[in-house]
Coordinates of C-alpha atoms in Angstrom, one line a residue:
M12 CA 21.8 47.9 -22.3
S13 CA 19.3 45.0 -22.2
M14 CA 19.6 42.0 -19.9
S15 CA 18.3 38.6 -20.9
R16 CA 15.9 37.0 -18.4
T17 CA 17.0 33.6 -17.2
R18 CA 14.4 31.0 -18.1
R19 CA 12.8 29.2 -15.2
E20 CA 13.3 25.5 -14.9
R21 CA 10.1 23.4 -15.2
L22 CA 9.3 20.4 -13.1
V23 CA 6.6 18.2 -14.5
V24 CA 4.9 15.8 -12.2
I25 CA 2.7 12.9 -13.4
G26 CA 0.3 11.9 -10.7
G27 CA -1.4 14.1 -8.1
D28 CA -1.5 11.9 -5.0
A29 CA 1.0 11.1 -2.2
A30 CA 4.3 10.8 -4.0
G31 CA 3.7 13.3 -6.8
M32 CA 2.3 16.1 -4.7
S33 CA 4.8 15.5 -1.9
A34 CA 7.5 15.9 -4.4
A35 CA 6.0 19.0 -5.9
S36 CA 5.4 20.6 -2.4
Q37 CA 9.0 19.8 -1.2
A38 CA 10.5 21.2 -4.4
R39 CA 8.4 24.3 -3.9
R40 CA 9.7 24.7 -0.4
L41 CA 13.3 24.7 -1.7
K42 CA 12.7 26.8 -4.8
G43 CA 10.3 29.7 -5.3
P44 CA 8.1 30.3 -8.4
G45 CA 10.8 32.7 -9.8
E46 CA 13.3 29.8 -10.0
L47 CA 11.1 26.7 -10.6
E48 CA 7.8 26.3 -12.4
I49 CA 5.9 23.2 -11.3
V50 CA 3.2 21.5 -13.4
A51 CA 1.3 18.5 -12.1
F52 CA -1.0 16.3 -14.1
E53 CA -3.7 14.2 -12.4
R54 CA -6.3 12.2 -14.4
G55 CA -8.7 12.1 -11.5
H56 CA -10.7 14.7 -9.6
F57 CA -8.6 14.9 -6.5
T58 CA -5.1 15.5 -5.2
S59 CA -3.2 14.5 -2.0
Y60 CA -5.7 12.1 -0.6
S61 CA -5.5 9.0 1.6
A62 CA -6.3 6.0 -0.5
C63 CA -5.7 3.9 2.6
G64 CA -8.8 5.5 4.1
I65 CA -11.2 4.5 1.3
P66 CA -12.5 1.3 3.0
Y67 CA -13.3 3.3 6.1
W68 CA -15.2 5.9 4.0
V69 CA -17.1 3.1 2.2
G70 CA -17.9 1.4 5.5
G71 CA -19.2 4.7 7.1
D72 CA -16.4 5.1 9.7
V73 CA -15.3 8.2 7.8
T74 CA -18.5 10.1 6.9
D75 CA -17.1 12.9 4.7
R76 CA -15.0 12.1 1.6
D77 CA -13.2 15.5 2.0
R78 CA -11.7 14.4 5.3
L79 CA -9.5 12.0 3.3
I80 CA -8.1 14.9 1.3
A81 CA -4.9 16.4 2.9
R82 CA -4.5 19.2 0.4
T83 CA -6.9 20.3 -2.3
P84 CA -5.9 21.4 -5.9
E85 CA -6.8 25.0 -4.9
E86 CA -4.4 24.8 -1.9
H87 CA -1.6 23.5 -4.2
R88 CA -2.3 26.2 -6.8
A89 CA -2.1 28.9 -4.0
R90 CA 1.5 27.7 -3.6
D91 CA 2.2 28.2 -7.3
I92 CA 1.9 24.6 -8.3
D93 CA 0.0 24.4 -11.6
V94 CA -2.3 21.4 -10.9
R95 CA -4.2 20.2 -14.0
L96 CA -7.0 17.8 -13.0
R97 CA -8.8 15.4 -15.4
T98 CA -5.7 15.4 -17.5
E99 CA -4.0 12.2 -18.4
V100 CA -0.4 12.0 -19.7
T101 CA -0.4 9.6 -22.6
E102 CA 3.2 9.7 -23.9
L103 CA 6.7 10.4 -22.6
D104 CA 9.2 11.8 -25.1
L105 CA 12.4 11.5 -23.2
G106 CA 14.6 12.5 -26.1
R107 CA 12.9 15.9 -26.6
R108 CA 12.1 16.2 -22.8
R109 CA 8.4 16.6 -23.1
V110 CA 5.1 14.9 -22.2
R111 CA 1.9 14.6 -24.2
A112 CA -1.3 15.1 -22.1
R113 CA -5.0 14.7 -23.0
D114 CA -7.8 16.7 -21.3
L115 CA -10.3 13.9 -20.4
D116 CA -13.3 16.2 -20.7
S117 CA -12.6 18.0 -24.0
G118 CA -10.3 15.4 -25.6
A119 CA -7.7 18.1 -26.5
E120 CA -4.1 17.0 -26.5
S121 CA -0.9 19.1 -26.1
W122 CA 2.8 18.7 -25.4
T123 CA 4.4 20.2 -22.3
P124 CA 8.2 20.5 -22.1
Y125 CA 10.1 19.7 -18.9
D126 CA 13.6 20.1 -17.5
K127 CA 12.9 17.7 -14.6
L128 CA 10.3 14.9 -14.6
V129 CA 8.6 13.0 -11.7
I130 CA 6.7 9.8 -12.5
A131 CA 4.2 9.1 -9.7
T132 CA 1.6 7.1 -11.6
G133 CA 0.7 4.8 -8.7
A134 CA -0.8 1.4 -9.1
R135 CA -4.0 -0.1 -10.6
P136 CA -6.2 -2.7 -9.1
I137 CA -5.7 -6.2 -10.7
R138 CA -8.7 -7.1 -12.8
P139 CA -8.7 -10.8 -13.6
D140 CA -8.8 -11.7 -17.3
L141 CA -12.2 -13.3 -16.9
P142 CA -15.5 -13.0 -18.6
G143 CA -17.6 -10.3 -16.9
A144 CA -14.7 -8.7 -15.1
D145 CA -15.6 -5.3 -16.6
A146 CA -19.3 -5.6 -16.1
P147 CA -21.3 -2.8 -14.3
G148 CA -21.3 -3.5 -10.5
V149 CA -17.7 -4.9 -10.5
H150 CA -15.3 -2.5 -8.7
G151 CA -11.7 -2.1 -8.0
V152 CA -10.9 0.3 -5.2
Q153 CA -7.6 2.3 -5.6
T154 CA -8.5 6.0 -5.9
L155 CA -11.1 8.4 -4.5
D156 CA -12.9 8.2 -7.9
D157 CA -13.1 4.4 -7.5
G158 CA -14.5 4.8 -4.0
Q159 CA -17.1 7.3 -5.1
A160 CA -18.1 4.9 -8.0
L161 CA -18.5 2.1 -5.5
L162 CA -20.6 4.2 -3.1
D163 CA -22.8 5.2 -6.1
T164 CA -23.3 1.6 -7.0
L165 CA -24.2 0.7 -3.4
A166 CA -26.7 3.5 -3.2
G167 CA -28.4 2.4 -6.4
T168 CA -28.4 -1.3 -5.8
R169 CA -31.5 -3.0 -4.3
G170 CA -30.0 -6.3 -3.5
R171 CA -27.8 -6.8 -0.4
R172 CA -25.4 -9.5 -1.6
A173 CA -21.7 -8.7 -2.0
V174 CA -18.8 -10.8 -3.1
V175 CA -15.2 -9.7 -2.5
V176 CA -12.7 -11.5 -4.7
G177 CA -9.4 -11.8 -2.8
A178 CA -8.5 -11.6 0.9
G179 CA -5.4 -9.4 1.1
Y180 CA -5.5 -6.0 2.9
I181 CA -8.0 -4.4 0.5
G182 CA -10.2 -7.5 0.4
V183 CA -10.4 -7.9 4.1
E184 CA -11.0 -4.2 4.8
M185 CA -13.6 -4.0 2.1
A186 CA -15.4 -7.1 3.4
E187 CA -15.7 -5.4 6.8
A188 CA -16.9 -2.1 5.2
L189 CA -19.7 -4.0 3.3
I190 CA -20.7 -5.8 6.4
N191 CA -21.0 -2.4 8.1
R192 CA -23.2 -1.3 5.2
G193 CA -25.6 -4.1 5.9
Y194 CA -24.5 -6.4 3.1
E195 CA -24.3 -10.2 3.2
V196 CA -20.7 -10.7 2.3
T197 CA -18.8 -13.7 0.8
V198 CA -15.1 -13.5 0.3
V199 CA -13.6 -15.8 -2.4
N200 CA -9.9 -16.4 -1.8
R201 CA -7.6 -18.6 -3.8
G202 CA -5.2 -18.9 -0.8
S203 CA -5.5 -21.4 2.0
E204 CA -6.2 -18.6 4.5
P205 CA -6.9 -14.9 4.2
M206 CA -4.1 -12.3 4.5
S207 CA -1.4 -14.0 2.4
T208 CA 1.0 -11.4 3.8
L209 CA 1.0 -13.6 6.9
D210 CA 2.0 -17.2 7.3
P211 CA -1.1 -19.5 7.1
D212 CA -1.1 -20.3 10.8
M213 CA -1.5 -16.6 11.6
G214 CA -4.0 -16.1 8.7
R215 CA -6.2 -18.7 10.3
L216 CA -6.8 -16.3 13.2
V217 CA -8.0 -13.7 10.8
H218 CA -10.2 -16.3 9.1
E219 CA -11.9 -17.0 12.4
A220 CA -12.4 -13.3 13.2
M221 CA -14.0 -12.7 9.8
E222 CA -16.4 -15.6 10.2
G223 CA -17.2 -14.1 13.7
L224 CA -18.3 -11.0 11.9
G225 CA -20.7 -13.0 9.7
I226 CA -18.5 -13.0 6.6
T227 CA -18.6 -16.2 4.6
M228 CA -15.0 -17.2 3.8
V229 CA -14.4 -19.4 0.8
N230 CA -10.7 -20.4 0.7
D231 CA -8.7 -22.4 -1.9
A232 CA -11.2 -21.2 -4.6
E233 CA -10.3 -19.8 -8.0
V234 CA -12.8 -17.5 -9.7
T235 CA -13.5 -18.7 -13.2
K236 CA -16.0 -16.1 -14.4
I237 CA -18.2 -13.2 -13.3
L238 CA -21.8 -13.8 -14.5
T239 CA -24.1 -11.1 -15.7
G240 CA -27.9 -10.8 -16.0
D241 CA -30.0 -9.7 -18.9
D242 CA -29.3 -6.1 -18.1
G243 CA -25.6 -6.7 -18.3
R244 CA -25.0 -6.1 -14.7
V245 CA -23.2 -8.5 -12.4
R246 CA -25.3 -11.2 -10.9
A247 CA -22.9 -13.8 -9.5
V248 CA -19.3 -14.9 -9.1
A249 CA -18.4 -18.4 -10.3
T250 CA -15.7 -20.8 -9.2
Q251 CA -15.3 -24.3 -10.6
E252 CA -17.5 -25.7 -7.8
C253 CA -20.0 -23.0 -7.0
E254 CA -21.8 -19.8 -7.9
F255 CA -22.1 -17.0 -5.4
P256 CA -25.0 -14.6 -6.1
A257 CA -23.8 -11.0 -6.1
D258 CA -25.4 -7.6 -6.5
V259 CA -22.0 -6.0 -6.2
V260 CA -18.5 -7.3 -6.6
V261 CA -15.3 -5.8 -5.1
L262 CA -11.9 -6.9 -6.5
G263 CA -9.4 -7.2 -3.6
I264 CA -6.8 -9.2 -5.5
G265 CA -4.1 -6.6 -5.2
V266 CA -2.5 -4.0 -7.4
R267 CA 0.1 -3.7 -10.1
P268 CA 2.5 -0.8 -10.7
E269 CA 0.9 1.6 -13.2
T270 CA 4.0 1.7 -15.5
G271 CA 2.5 1.5 -19.0
L272 CA 3.9 5.0 -19.9
A273 CA 7.3 4.1 -18.5
R274 CA 7.4 0.8 -20.4
A275 CA 6.5 2.5 -23.7
A276 CA 9.2 5.1 -23.2
G277 CA 11.8 2.3 -22.5
L278 CA 12.4 3.1 -18.9
P279 CA 13.9 0.3 -16.8
L280 CA 11.4 -2.0 -15.0
G281 CA 11.9 -4.7 -12.4
I282 CA 10.5 -8.2 -12.2
H283 CA 7.4 -6.9 -10.4
G284 CA 6.7 -4.4 -13.2
G285 CA 7.8 -1.4 -11.1
L286 CA 10.2 1.3 -12.1
L287 CA 13.8 0.9 -11.0
T288 CA 15.5 3.8 -9.2
D289 CA 18.6 4.5 -7.3
R290 CA 18.6 5.6 -3.7
S291 CA 17.9 9.2 -4.6
M292 CA 14.8 7.9 -6.4
R293 CA 16.2 8.8 -9.8
V294 CA 15.2 6.4 -12.5
R295 CA 18.2 4.4 -13.3
G296 CA 20.1 5.8 -16.3
H297 CA 18.1 9.0 -16.5
E298 CA 19.6 12.0 -14.7
D299 CA 16.6 14.3 -14.6
V300 CA 13.8 11.7 -14.2
W301 CA 12.6 10.5 -10.8
A302 CA 9.9 8.1 -9.8
G303 CA 8.2 7.2 -6.5
G304 CA 5.2 5.7 -4.8
D305 CA 3.2 2.7 -5.9
C306 CA 4.8 2.6 -9.4
V307 CA 8.4 1.8 -8.2
E308 CA 10.2 -1.2 -6.7
V309 CA 12.0 -0.8 -3.4
L310 CA 14.9 -2.5 -1.7
D311 CA 13.9 -5.0 1.1
L312 CA 16.5 -4.4 3.8
V313 CA 16.0 -7.9 5.3
S314 CA 16.1 -10.1 2.2
G315 CA 18.3 -7.7 0.0
Q316 CA 15.8 -8.1 -2.9
L317 CA 13.6 -5.7 -4.7
R318 CA 9.9 -5.7 -3.8
H319 CA 6.7 -3.9 -4.9
V320 CA 5.2 -2.4 -1.6
P321 CA 2.3 -0.1 -2.4
L322 CA 1.8 1.9 0.8
G323 CA 1.1 5.6 1.4
T324 CA 3.9 5.8 4.0
H325 CA 6.5 4.9 1.5
A326 CA 4.9 7.1 -1.2
N327 CA 5.1 10.2 1.0
K328 CA 8.7 9.5 1.9
H329 CA 9.6 9.0 -1.8
G330 CA 8.0 12.3 -2.6
Q331 CA 10.0 14.1 0.1
V332 CA 13.3 12.6 -1.3
I333 CA 12.4 13.4 -4.9
G334 CA 11.3 17.0 -4.1
T335 CA 14.5 17.6 -2.2
N336 CA 16.7 16.3 -5.0
A337 CA 14.7 18.0 -7.7
G338 CA 14.8 21.2 -5.7
G339 CA 18.6 21.2 -5.6
G340 CA 19.2 19.4 -2.3
Y341 CA 20.2 15.9 -1.4
A342 CA 18.2 13.0 0.1
T343 CA 18.0 9.3 -0.2
F344 CA 15.5 6.5 0.5
P345 CA 17.4 3.5 1.9
G346 CA 14.6 0.8 1.6
V347 CA 11.9 -0.9 3.6
V348 CA 11.5 -3.8 6.0
G349 CA 7.9 -4.5 4.9
T350 CA 5.8 -3.2 7.8
A351 CA 2.1 -3.2 7.5
V352 CA -0.9 -3.1 9.8
S353 CA -4.6 -3.6 9.3
K354 CA -7.8 -4.7 11.2
V355 CA -10.9 -6.7 11.0
C356 CA -13.4 -5.3 13.4
D357 CA -11.4 -5.1 16.7
L358 CA -8.9 -7.7 15.6
E359 CA -5.6 -6.0 14.8
I360 CA -3.2 -7.6 12.2
A361 CA 0.4 -6.6 11.8
R362 CA 3.6 -7.9 10.1
T363 CA 7.1 -6.8 9.3
G364 CA 10.1 -8.5 7.7
L365 CA 9.9 -11.9 6.2
R366 CA 7.4 -14.7 6.3
E367 CA 8.5 -18.3 6.3
K368 CA 8.2 -18.7 2.5
D369 CA 10.1 -15.4 2.0
A370 CA 13.0 -16.7 4.1
H371 CA 13.0 -20.0 2.2
R372 CA 12.9 -18.2 -1.1
V373 CA 16.0 -16.2 -0.4
G374 CA 17.9 -19.2 1.1
L375 CA 17.8 -18.1 4.7
R376 CA 17.7 -20.8 7.4
F377 CA 15.6 -19.8 10.4
E378 CA 13.9 -20.7 13.7
A379 CA 10.2 -19.8 14.1
V380 CA 8.4 -19.4 17.4
T381 CA 4.9 -18.5 18.3
V382 CA 3.8 -17.2 21.7
E383 CA 0.4 -16.4 23.3
S384 CA 0.3 -13.4 25.6
T385 CA -1.9 -10.5 26.6
S386 CA -2.1 -6.8 25.7
R387 CA -1.9 -5.7 29.4
A388 CA -1.0 -7.3 32.7
G389 CA -3.3 -10.4 33.0
Y390 CA -4.9 -9.0 36.2
Y391 CA -5.7 -5.6 34.7
P392 CA -9.2 -5.1 33.3
N393 CA -9.8 -5.7 29.6
A394 CA -6.5 -7.5 29.0
S395 CA -7.0 -9.3 25.6
P396 CA -5.1 -12.2 24.0
M397 CA -2.3 -11.6 21.5
T398 CA -0.4 -14.0 19.3
V399 CA 3.1 -13.2 18.2
K400 CA 5.1 -15.1 15.7
M401 CA 8.8 -14.4 15.3
L402 CA 11.5 -15.6 12.8
A403 CA 15.2 -15.6 13.6
E404 CA 18.2 -16.6 11.5
V405 CA 19.9 -19.8 12.7
R406 CA 23.3 -19.4 14.3
T407 CA 23.4 -15.5 14.1
G408 CA 20.0 -15.0 15.8
R409 CA 19.3 -12.0 13.5
L410 CA 15.6 -11.0 13.6
L411 CA 14.0 -11.8 10.3
G412 CA 10.3 -11.1 10.8
V413 CA 7.4 -10.7 13.2
Q414 CA 3.7 -11.2 12.8
I415 CA 1.1 -10.1 15.4
V416 CA -2.6 -10.8 15.6
G417 CA -4.6 -9.6 18.6
R418 CA -7.0 -7.1 20.0
E419 CA -6.4 -3.6 21.3
G420 CA -2.7 -2.7 21.5
A421 CA -1.5 -5.5 19.2
G422 CA -1.1 -3.8 15.9
K423 CA 1.3 -1.0 16.7
R424 CA 3.6 -3.3 18.7
V425 CA 4.9 -4.4 15.3
D426 CA 6.8 -1.1 15.3
I427 CA 9.2 -2.5 18.0
A428 CA 10.1 -5.2 15.5
A429 CA 10.3 -2.8 12.6
V430 CA 12.9 -0.7 14.4
A431 CA 14.8 -3.9 15.5
L432 CA 14.9 -5.1 11.8
T433 CA 16.1 -1.7 10.6
A434 CA 18.9 -1.8 13.1
G435 CA 19.9 -5.4 12.3
M436 CA 19.3 -6.5 15.8
T437 CA 19.4 -10.1 17.0
V438 CA 16.6 -11.6 19.1
E439 CA 19.1 -11.9 22.0
Q440 CA 19.6 -8.1 21.8
M441 CA 15.9 -7.5 21.7
T442 CA 15.3 -9.2 25.0
T443 CA 17.1 -6.3 26.8
L444 CA 15.2 -3.5 25.1
D445 CA 14.0 -1.0 27.6
L446 CA 10.3 -0.8 26.7
G447 CA 7.7 1.1 28.5
Y448 CA 5.8 -0.8 31.2
A449 CA 2.8 -0.3 33.3
P450 CA -0.1 -2.8 33.9
P451 CA -2.6 -0.8 31.7
F452 CA -0.2 -1.1 28.8
S453 CA 1.6 -4.4 28.9
P454 CA 2.6 -7.4 31.0
V455 CA 6.0 -7.1 32.7
W456 CA 7.4 -8.9 29.7
D457 CA 6.0 -7.3 26.6
P458 CA 4.6 -10.0 24.2
V459 CA 7.3 -9.0 21.6
L460 CA 10.0 -9.6 24.2
V461 CA 8.5 -12.9 25.2
A462 CA 8.7 -14.0 21.6
A463 CA 12.3 -12.7 21.4
R464 CA 13.3 -14.7 24.5
K465 CA 11.8 -17.9 23.1
A466 CA 13.4 -17.3 19.7
A467 CA 16.8 -16.6 21.4
A468 CA 16.5 -19.8 23.4
K469 CA 15.7 -21.8 20.2
V470 CA 18.7 -20.3 18.4
R471 CA 21.0 -21.1 21.3
A472 CA 19.7 -24.7 21.4
S473 CA 20.2 -25.1 17.6
I474 CA 23.9 -24.3 17.9
A475 CA 24.7 -26.1 21.1
P476 CA 27.2 -29.0 20.9

């Protein structure tokens, strides 16, 4: 008497970085190779790396590229995850449950069937639709391959003039990295101040710190073209008013969800171009298709709206949720409050929740306060100044957002506010938080609590008879 062998389920993962490989690894923890076959396609040369660390690698703070890699393809394969590098998925056939992939070295194409599919295609740097934007010497920085290409350009470039287009997180971090490499750096920014994730009054503090590093800041400037020399390489960045000579250009304008495959397959996309999922990270309307990481939109728990928030923290959490569900368990991702932190030299920059314009856009009325404090007790050595801005909803006093700019100890203080936002706390409630205190760590009243006291007083005053 013969017994038929049960066919293994196949999980196909598109994208080999944070979300994709976290999903693959978590699914493997729940189901062994005898139950679940896992195939992961990655068009680059690396898996499971820290894209957030690329500016620090370019700047020389991280000396070895491999230190940014959390798990190599060989380590994934040792856990029976079939990682296929330099292989790009070019088509999704949802009806027949298969994907078409092309080997980027040989050009060979083949179809791979799936039972469950994970889309973790990430995001791509925005390249302006301008003459010269694709010229040699112009770089976007999103993947380890991008970082290596930029370092190769820096090593082969005689000139020492760099222009960074855009002054968001990537633009600011890359400007500092290039300064550390000995370049003369100009940042061309179309906003009134750098770091548009902050309100302009807080962005001004970043502006001053960048100029203190020797970076030339050009605000309220729109790039009109990237000029090239006789050899076809970049030679300058032009605005309507000026030309800025450049031997290398880094695009720090931001990123867009990489959802071309999903769009072509008719999967649902949001207003920001990201895939729409439910709380289990399933693509809406598709039972066995999940998506996570920089290619999806997520729920903002403060505003109640969908946002595109491309951060490695979220991508790894998405992957854990997806892998749990694809592996037969149950998990959800509730949303985000929009927490982010960065630095310029020793200036730490942090934000969570809503900016003033975010609150206005969703129709929230608010009170805003700004306080100056110090990182430690004022009498303790090396206490440094810190500016905290806080938004609270009128009448209710609900915390809406916090921005912090300061030196040592400023950035991670935003986590206090992130927890308070997640818990739906009011600024009045925050004033009684039992935070750790000792003179080397904070004043008696932590700067975040000073802001909460001031915000609470302003809310009370606004509703007084």
